[in-house]
Short mmCIF file of C-alpha atoms in Angstrom, two decimals:
data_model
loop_
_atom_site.label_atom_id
_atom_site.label_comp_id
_atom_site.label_asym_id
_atom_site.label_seq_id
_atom_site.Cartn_x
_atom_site.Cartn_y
_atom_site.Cartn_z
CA UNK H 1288 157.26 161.60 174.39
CA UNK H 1289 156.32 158.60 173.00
CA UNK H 1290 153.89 160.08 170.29
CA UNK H 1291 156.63 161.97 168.88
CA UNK H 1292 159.11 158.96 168.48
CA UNK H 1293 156.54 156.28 167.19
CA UNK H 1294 155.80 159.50 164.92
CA UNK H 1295 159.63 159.77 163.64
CA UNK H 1296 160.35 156.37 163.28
CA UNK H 1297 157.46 155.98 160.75
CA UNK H 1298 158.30 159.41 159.20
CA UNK H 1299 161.63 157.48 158.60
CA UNK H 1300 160.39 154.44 157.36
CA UNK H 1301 158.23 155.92 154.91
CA UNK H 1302 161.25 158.44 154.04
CA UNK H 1303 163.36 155.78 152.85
CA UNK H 1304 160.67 154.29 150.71
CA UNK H 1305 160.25 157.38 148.84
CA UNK H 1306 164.10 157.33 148.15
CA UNK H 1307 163.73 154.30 146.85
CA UNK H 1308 160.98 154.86 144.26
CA UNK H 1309 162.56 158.46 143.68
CA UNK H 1310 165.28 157.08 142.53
CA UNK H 1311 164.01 154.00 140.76
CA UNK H 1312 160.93 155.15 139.18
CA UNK H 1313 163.38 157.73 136.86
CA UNK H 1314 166.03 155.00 137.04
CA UNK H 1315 163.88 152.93 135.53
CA UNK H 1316 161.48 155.12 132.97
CA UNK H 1317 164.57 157.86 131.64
CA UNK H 1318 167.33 155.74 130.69
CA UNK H 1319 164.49 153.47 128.93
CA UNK H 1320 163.17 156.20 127.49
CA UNK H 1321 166.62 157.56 126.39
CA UNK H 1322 167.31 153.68 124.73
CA UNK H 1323 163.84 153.87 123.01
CA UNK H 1324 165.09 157.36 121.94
CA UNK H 1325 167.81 156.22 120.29
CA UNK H 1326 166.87 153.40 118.67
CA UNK H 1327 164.55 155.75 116.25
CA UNK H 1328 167.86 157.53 115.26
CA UNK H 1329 170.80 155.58 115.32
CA UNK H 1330 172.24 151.77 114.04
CA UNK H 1331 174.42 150.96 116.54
CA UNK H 1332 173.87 149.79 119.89
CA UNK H 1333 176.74 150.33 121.39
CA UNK H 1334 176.23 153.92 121.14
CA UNK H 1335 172.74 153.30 122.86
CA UNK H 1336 174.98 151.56 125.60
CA UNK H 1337 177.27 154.46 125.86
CA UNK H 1338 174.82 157.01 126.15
CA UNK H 1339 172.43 154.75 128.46
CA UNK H 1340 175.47 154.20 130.67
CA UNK H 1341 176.50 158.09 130.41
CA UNK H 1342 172.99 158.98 131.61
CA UNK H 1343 172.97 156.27 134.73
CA UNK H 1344 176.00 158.20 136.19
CA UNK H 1345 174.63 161.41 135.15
CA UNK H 1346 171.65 160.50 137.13
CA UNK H 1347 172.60 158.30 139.86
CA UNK H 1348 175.29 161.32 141.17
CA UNK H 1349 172.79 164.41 140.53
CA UNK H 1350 169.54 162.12 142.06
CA UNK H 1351 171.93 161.16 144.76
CA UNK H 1352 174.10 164.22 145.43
CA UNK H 1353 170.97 165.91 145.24
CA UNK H 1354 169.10 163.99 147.71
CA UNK H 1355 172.24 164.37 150.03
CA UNK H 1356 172.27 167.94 149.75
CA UNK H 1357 168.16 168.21 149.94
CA UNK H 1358 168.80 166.27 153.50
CA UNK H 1359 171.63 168.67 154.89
CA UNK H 1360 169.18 171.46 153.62
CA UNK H 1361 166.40 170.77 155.07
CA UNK H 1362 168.50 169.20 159.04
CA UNK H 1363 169.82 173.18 158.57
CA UNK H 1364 166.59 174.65 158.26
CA UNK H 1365 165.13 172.39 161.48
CA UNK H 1366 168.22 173.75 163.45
CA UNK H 1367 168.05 177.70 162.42
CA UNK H 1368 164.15 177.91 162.96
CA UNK H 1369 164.84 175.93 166.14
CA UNK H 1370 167.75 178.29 167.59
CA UNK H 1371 164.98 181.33 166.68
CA UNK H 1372 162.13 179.89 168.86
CA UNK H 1373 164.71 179.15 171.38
CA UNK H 1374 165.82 182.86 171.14
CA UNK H 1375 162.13 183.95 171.48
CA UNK H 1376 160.92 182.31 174.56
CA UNK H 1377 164.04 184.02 176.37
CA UNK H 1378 163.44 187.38 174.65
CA UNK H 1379 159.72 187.19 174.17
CA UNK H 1380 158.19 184.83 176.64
CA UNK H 1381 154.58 186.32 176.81
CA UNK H 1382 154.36 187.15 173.04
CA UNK H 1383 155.30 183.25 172.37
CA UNK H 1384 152.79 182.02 175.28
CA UNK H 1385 150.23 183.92 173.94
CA UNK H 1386 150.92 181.86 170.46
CA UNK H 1387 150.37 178.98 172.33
CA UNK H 1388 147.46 179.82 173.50
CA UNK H 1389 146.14 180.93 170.85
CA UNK H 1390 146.70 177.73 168.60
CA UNK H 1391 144.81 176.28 171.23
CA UNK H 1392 142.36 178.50 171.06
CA UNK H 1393 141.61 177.70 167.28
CA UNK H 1394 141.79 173.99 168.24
CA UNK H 1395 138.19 174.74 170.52
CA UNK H 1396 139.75 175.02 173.97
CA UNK H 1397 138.72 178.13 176.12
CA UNK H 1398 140.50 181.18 176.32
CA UNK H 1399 141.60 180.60 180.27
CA UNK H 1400 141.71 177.04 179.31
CA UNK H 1401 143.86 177.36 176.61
CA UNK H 1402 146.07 180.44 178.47
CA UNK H 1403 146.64 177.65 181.72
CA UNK H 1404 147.94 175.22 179.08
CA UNK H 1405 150.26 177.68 177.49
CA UNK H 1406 151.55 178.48 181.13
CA UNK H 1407 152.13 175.22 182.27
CA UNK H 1408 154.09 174.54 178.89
CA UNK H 1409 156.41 176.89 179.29
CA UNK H 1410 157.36 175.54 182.63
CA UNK H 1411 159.93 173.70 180.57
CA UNK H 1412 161.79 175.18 177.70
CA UNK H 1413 162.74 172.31 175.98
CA UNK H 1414 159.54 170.89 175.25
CA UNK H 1415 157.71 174.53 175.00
CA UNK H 1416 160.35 174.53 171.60
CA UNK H 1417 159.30 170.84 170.53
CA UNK H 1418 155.84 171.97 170.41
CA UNK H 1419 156.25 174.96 168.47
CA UNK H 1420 158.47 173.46 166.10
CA UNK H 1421 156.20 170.52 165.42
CA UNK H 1422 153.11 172.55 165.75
CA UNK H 1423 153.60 176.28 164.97
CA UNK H 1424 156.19 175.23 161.76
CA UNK H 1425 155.31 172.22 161.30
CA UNK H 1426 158.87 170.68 161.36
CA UNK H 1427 159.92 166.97 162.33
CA UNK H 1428 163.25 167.28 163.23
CA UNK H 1429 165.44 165.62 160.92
CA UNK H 1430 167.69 162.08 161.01
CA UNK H 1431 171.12 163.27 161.41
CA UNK H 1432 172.84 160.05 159.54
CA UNK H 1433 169.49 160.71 156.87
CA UNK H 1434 171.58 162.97 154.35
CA UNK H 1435 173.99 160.27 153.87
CA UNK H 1436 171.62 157.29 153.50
CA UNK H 1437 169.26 159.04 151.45
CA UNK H 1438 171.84 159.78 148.70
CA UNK H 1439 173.21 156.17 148.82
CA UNK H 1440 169.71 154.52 148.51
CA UNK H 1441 168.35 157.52 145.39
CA UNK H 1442 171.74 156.77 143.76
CA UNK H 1443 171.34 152.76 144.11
CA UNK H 1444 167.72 152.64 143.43
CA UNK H 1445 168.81 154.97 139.95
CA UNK H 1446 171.45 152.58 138.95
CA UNK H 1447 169.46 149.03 139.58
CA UNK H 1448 166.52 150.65 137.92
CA UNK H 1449 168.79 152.17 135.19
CA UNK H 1450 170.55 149.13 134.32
CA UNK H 1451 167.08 146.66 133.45
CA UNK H 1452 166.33 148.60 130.23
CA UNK H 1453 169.76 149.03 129.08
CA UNK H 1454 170.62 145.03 129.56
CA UNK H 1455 168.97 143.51 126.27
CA UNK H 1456 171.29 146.45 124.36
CA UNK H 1457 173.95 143.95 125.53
CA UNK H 1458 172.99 140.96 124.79
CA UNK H 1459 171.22 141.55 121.46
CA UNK H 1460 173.16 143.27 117.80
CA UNK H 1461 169.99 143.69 116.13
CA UNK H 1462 168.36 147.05 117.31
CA UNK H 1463 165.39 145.76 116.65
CA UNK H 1464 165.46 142.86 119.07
CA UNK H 1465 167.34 144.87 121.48
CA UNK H 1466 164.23 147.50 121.75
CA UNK H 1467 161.61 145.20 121.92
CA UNK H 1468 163.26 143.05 124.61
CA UNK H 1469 164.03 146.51 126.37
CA UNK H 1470 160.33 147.20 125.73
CA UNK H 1471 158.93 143.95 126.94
CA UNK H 1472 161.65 143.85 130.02
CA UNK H 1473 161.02 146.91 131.39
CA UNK H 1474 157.13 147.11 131.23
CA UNK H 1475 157.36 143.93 133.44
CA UNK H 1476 159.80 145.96 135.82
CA UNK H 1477 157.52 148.95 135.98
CA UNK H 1478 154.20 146.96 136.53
CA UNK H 1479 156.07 145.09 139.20
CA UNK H 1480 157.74 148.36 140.96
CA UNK H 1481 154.73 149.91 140.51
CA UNK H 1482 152.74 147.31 142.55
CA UNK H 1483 155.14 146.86 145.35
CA UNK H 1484 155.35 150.98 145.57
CA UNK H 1485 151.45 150.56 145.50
CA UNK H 1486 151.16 148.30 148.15
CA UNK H 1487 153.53 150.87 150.32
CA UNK H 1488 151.86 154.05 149.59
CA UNK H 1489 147.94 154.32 149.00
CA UNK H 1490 147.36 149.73 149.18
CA UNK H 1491 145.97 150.61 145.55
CA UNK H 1492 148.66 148.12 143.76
CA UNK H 1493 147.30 147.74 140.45
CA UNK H 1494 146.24 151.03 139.44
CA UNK H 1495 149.94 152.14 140.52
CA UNK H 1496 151.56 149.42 138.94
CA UNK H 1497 149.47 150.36 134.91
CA UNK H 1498 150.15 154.32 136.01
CA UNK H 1499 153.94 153.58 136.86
CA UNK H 1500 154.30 151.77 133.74
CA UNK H 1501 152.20 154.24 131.75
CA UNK H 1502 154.62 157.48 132.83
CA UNK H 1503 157.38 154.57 131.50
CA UNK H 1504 155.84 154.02 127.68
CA UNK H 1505 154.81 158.16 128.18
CA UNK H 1506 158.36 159.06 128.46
CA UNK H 1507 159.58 156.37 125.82
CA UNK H 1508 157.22 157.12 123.27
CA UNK H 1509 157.79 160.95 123.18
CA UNK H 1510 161.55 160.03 123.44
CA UNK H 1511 161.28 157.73 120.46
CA UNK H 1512 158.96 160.23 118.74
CA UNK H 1513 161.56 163.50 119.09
CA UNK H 1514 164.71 161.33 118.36
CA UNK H 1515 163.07 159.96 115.28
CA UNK H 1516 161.51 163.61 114.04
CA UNK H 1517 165.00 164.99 114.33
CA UNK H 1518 167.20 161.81 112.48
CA UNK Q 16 142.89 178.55 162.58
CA UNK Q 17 144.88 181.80 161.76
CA UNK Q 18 148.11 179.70 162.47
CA UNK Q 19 147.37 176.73 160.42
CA UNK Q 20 146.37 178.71 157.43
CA UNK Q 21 149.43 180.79 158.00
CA UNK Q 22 151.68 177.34 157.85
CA UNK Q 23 149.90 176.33 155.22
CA UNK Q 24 150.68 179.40 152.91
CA UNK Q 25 154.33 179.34 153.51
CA UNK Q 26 154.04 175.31 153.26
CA UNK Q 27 152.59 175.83 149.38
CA UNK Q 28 155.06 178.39 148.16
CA UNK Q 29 158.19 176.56 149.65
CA UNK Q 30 156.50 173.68 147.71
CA UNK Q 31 156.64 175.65 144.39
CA UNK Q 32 159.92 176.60 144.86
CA UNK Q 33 160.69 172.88 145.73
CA UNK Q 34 158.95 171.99 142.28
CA UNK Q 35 161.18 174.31 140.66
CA UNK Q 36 164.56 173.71 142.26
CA UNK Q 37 163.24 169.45 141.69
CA UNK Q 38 163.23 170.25 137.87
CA UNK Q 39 165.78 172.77 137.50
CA UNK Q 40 168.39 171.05 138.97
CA UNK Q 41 167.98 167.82 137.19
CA UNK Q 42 167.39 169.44 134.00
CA UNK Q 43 170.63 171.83 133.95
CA UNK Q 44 172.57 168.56 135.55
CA UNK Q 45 171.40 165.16 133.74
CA UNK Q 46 171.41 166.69 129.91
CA UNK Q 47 174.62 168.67 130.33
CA UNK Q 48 176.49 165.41 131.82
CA UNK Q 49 174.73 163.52 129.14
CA UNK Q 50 176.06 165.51 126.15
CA UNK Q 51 179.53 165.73 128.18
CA UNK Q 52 179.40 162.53 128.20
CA UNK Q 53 178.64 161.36 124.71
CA UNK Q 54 181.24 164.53 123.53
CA UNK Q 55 184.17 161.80 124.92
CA UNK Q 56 182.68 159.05 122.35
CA UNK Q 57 180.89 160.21 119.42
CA UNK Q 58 182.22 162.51 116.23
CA UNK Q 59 178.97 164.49 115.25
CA UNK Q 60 176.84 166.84 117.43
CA UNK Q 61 173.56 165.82 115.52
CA UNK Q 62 173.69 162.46 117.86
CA UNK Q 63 174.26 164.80 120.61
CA UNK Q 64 171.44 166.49 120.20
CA UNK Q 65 169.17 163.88 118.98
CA UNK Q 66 170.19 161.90 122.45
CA UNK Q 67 169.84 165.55 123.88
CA UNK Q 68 166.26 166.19 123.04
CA UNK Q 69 165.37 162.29 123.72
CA UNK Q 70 166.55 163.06 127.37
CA UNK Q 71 164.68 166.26 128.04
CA UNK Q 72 161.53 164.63 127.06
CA UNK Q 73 162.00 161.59 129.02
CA UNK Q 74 163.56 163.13 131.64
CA UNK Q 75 160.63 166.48 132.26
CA UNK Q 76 157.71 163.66 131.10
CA UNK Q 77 159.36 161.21 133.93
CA UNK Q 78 159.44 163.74 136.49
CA UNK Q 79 156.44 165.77 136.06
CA UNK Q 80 154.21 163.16 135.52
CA UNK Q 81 155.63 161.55 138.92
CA UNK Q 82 155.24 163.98 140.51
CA UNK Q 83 151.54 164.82 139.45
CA UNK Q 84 151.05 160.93 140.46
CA UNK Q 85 153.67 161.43 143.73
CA UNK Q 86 151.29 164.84 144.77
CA UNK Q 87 147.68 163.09 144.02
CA UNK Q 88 148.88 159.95 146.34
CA UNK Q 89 149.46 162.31 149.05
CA UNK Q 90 146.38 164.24 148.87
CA UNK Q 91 144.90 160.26 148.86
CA UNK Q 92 147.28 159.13 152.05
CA UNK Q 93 145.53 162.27 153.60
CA UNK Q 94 142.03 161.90 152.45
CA UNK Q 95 142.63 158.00 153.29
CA UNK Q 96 144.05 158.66 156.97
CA UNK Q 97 141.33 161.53 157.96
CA UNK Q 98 138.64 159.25 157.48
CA UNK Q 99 140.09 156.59 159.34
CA UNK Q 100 140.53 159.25 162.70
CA UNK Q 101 136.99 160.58 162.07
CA UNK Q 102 136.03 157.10 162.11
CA UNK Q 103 137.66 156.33 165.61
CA UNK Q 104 136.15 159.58 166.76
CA UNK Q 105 132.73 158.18 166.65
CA UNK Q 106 133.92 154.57 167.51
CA UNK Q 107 136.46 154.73 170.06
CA UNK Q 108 136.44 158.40 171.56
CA UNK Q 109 137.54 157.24 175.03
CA UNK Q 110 140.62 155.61 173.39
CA UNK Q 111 141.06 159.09 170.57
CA UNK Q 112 140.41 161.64 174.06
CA UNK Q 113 143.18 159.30 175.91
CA UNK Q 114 145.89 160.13 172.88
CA UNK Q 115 145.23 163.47 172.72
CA UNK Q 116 145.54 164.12 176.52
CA UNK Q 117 149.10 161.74 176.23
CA UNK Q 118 150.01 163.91 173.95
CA UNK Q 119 149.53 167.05 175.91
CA UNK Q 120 151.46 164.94 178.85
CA UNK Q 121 154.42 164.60 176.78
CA UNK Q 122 154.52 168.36 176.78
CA UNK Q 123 154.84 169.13 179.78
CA UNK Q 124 151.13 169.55 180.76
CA UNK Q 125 149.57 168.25 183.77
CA UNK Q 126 147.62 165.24 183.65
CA UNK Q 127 144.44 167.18 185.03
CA UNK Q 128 145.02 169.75 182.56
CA UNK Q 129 145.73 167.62 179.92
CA UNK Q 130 142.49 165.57 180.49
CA UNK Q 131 140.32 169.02 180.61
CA UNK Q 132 142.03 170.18 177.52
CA UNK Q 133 140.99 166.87 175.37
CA UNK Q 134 137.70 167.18 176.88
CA UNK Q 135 137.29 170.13 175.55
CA UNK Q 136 138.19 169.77 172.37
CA UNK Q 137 136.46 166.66 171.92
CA UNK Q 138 132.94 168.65 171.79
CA UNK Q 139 134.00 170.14 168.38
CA UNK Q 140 134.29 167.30 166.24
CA UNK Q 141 135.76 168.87 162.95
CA UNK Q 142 138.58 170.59 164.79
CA UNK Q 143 139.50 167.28 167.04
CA UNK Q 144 140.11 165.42 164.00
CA UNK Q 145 142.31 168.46 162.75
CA UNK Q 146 144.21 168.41 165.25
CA UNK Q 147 144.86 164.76 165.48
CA UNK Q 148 145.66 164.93 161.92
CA UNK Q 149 148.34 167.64 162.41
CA UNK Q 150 149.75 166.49 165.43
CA UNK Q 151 149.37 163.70 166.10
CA UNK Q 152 150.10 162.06 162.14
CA UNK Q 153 152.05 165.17 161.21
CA UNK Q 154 149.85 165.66 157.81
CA UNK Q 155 149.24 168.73 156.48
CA UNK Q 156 145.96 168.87 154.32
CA UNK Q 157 147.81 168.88 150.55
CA UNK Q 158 146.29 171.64 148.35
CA UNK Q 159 143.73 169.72 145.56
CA UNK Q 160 145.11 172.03 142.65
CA UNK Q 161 148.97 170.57 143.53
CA UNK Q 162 148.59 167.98 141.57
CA UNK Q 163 148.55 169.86 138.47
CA UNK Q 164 150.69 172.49 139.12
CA UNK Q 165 153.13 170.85 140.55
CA UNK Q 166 154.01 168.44 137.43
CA UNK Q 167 153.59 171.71 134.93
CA UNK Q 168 156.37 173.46 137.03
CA UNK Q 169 158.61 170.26 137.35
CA UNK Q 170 158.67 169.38 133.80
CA UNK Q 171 158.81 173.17 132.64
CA UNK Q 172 161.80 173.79 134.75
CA UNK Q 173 163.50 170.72 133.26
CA UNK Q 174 162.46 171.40 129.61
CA UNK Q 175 164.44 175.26 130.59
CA UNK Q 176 167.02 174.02 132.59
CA UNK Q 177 167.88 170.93 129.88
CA UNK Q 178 167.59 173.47 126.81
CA UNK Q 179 170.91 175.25 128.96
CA UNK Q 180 173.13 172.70 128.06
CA UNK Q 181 172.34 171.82 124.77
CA UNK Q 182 172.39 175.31 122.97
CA UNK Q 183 176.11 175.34 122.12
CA UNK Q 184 175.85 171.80 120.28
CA UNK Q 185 173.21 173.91 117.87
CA UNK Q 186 175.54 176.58 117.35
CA UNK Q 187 178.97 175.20 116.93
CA UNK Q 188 179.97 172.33 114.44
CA UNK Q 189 182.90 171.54 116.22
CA UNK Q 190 182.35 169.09 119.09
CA UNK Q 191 185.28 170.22 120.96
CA UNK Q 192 183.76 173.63 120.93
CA UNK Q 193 180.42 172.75 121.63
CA UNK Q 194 181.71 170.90 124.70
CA UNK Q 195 183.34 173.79 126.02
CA UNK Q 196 180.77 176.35 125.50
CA UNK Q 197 178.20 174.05 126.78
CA UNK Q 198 180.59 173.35 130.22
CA UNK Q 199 180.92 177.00 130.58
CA UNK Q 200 177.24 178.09 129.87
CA UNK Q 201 175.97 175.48 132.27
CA UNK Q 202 178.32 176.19 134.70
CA UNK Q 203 177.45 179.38 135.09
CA UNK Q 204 173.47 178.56 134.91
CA UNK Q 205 174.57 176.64 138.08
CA UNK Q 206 176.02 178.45 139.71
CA UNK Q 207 173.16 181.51 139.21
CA UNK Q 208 170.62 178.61 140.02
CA UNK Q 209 172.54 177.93 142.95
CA UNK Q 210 172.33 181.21 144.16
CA UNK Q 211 169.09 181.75 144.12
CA UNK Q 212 167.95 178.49 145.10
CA UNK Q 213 170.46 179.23 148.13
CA UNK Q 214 168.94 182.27 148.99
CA UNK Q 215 165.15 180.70 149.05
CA UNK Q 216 166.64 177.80 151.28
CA UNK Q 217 168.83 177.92 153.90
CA UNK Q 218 170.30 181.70 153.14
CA UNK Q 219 173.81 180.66 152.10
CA UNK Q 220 173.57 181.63 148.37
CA UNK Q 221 177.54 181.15 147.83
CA UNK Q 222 178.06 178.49 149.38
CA UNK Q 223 174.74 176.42 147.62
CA UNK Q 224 176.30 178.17 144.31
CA UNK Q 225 179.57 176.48 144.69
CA UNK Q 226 177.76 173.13 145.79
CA UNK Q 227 175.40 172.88 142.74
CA UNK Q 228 177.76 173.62 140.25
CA UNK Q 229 180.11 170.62 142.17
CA UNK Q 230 177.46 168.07 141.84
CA UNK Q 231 176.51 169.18 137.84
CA UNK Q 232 180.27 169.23 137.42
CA UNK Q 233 181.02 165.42 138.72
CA UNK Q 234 177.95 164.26 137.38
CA UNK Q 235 179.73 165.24 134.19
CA UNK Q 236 182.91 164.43 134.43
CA UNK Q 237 181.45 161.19 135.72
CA UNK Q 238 179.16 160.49 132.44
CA UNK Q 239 182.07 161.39 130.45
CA UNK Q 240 184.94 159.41 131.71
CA UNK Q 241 182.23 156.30 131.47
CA UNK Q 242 181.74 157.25 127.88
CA UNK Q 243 185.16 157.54 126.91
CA UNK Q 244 185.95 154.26 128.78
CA UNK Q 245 183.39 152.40 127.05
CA UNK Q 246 184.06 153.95 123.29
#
């Protein structure tokens, strides 16, 4: 089955991508946001460092753990609906054929047309069970190793993102400086994630990269806004 | 297409509940470990809560805004990659027929058959390029109200699952107080969450119970030794 494979591989391609800008789009806009937060209500920065470092744990190990658990999730799912099907073409045969041939049916084949192809399908099992898990479900069936190296790259991708707005609370004492170099440094990191994701997902790079860092200064504002009603 | 609308159905409301457990999960997970966190370095609550609120913001503005932007680049990719097969429809139809019989091949059909069935569903234009999308991309045609309602439930169940966490540094003064009543009101919330989220998933309610509470709890204790290192 070639079709299926060259199918996969991009599936996983694409898969790992989206961990990537899962994880560093909120890497990079909530810890920012938190920062910007912050600097409304309090003098210090190292509390700003505290709490920014506080929240990149927070949010590397729930994105991450999260993402690992999403993954075994959804490999369980694949194999429980898979062991089903597999049950029903031993205890079922005809009513599953006929399910066959009737997705063919709605795809414009002919009703003996359709019922030959079901036939000669079920000729063998194991592809009779790719087809209905791919078609009838509509479920790829999952990277074993993906649980693991999805939670690794969310977690990374939160943590590299995380640490670019919290970087000019270390180097600068004034708040004020600190803020707008956080401000400055991390509008230039979304515009730039947001192009590269851009160029990845729908080639539209510069309207993602102003809505990427839009969501950013969204988040940051109403941060700043709440933190500074409440001090 | 009684089966494709069927799929379809099923594919939106495991998407809802996929918004839901998305925001929910975070929301109970990053704020609690935040405030955890901050408990092992800071005297007063009020910076607690201030850094609280600044979070939930962010954090439900972050999220549900990516993933209004995250569902409209899907529908997009979709919209994008239909055109492009209608296109080679008209274009190339020898080369389109050719994949589609493959693909019946690679299932187990003859090649006879297989060429008869692509004929055939060649002469119905609409539902060739259906097909092709389904199976042979693996897209399913995204809902156009998604968008919306996907980043309302996101950052909703953040804004509900964040408020969790946070209620006990309202009530009690005392940070050591607030810190425990907000571990054991959050741990609980988890583990409920868990539960149910469990029993929409994979049917193991306990054991996703146990396993959500684990990852709010390190992300926690993680936050918080950080803090207290730092401070």
């Amino acid at each position: 089955m070639p079709q299926t494979q060259h199918v996969e591989k991009h599936f996983t391609a694409s898969e790992r991508v989206r961990d990537v800008v899962i994880g560093m789009s909120d890497g990079l806009t909530v810890p920012f946001a938190l920062a910007a937060g912050l600097s409304g209500a309090v003098t210090k920065t190292n509390i700003i460092i505290t709490a920014g470092l506080a929240e990149i744990a927070a949010g590397s190990i729930a994105m991450g753990l999260g993402g690992y658990l999403a993954a075994r999730t959804d490999a369980e799912h694949y194999a429980s609906e898979r062991a089903r099907e597999s049950r029903e073409t031993v205890e079922i045969p005809e009513e599953e054929k006929r399910e066959v041939s009737e997705l063919f049916e709605g795809y414009g084949l002919s009703g003996t047309l359709a019922k030959k192809a079901a036939d000669e399908m079920s000729k063998d099992r194991r592809r009779w069970i790719d087809f209905m898990m791919r078609f009838e479900l509509g479920l790829e069936e999952p990277d074993p190793r993906r649980a693991r190296t999805s939670a690794l790259t969310i977690a990374f991708s939160y943590m590299a993102g995380g640490l670019v707005p919290l970087a000019p609370y270390f180097v600068f004492k004034s708040m004020a400086e600190a803020l707008l170099g956080s401000i400055v440094i991390t509008l230039i990191a979304l515009l730039v994630f947001g192009y590269v994701k851009g160029r990845f997902t729908v080639k539209k790079p510069l309207r993602s990269a102003w809505q990427t860092a839009l969501v950013g200064g969204l988040a940051a504002a109403a941060a700043f806004a709440i933190a500074k009603f409440i001090a």
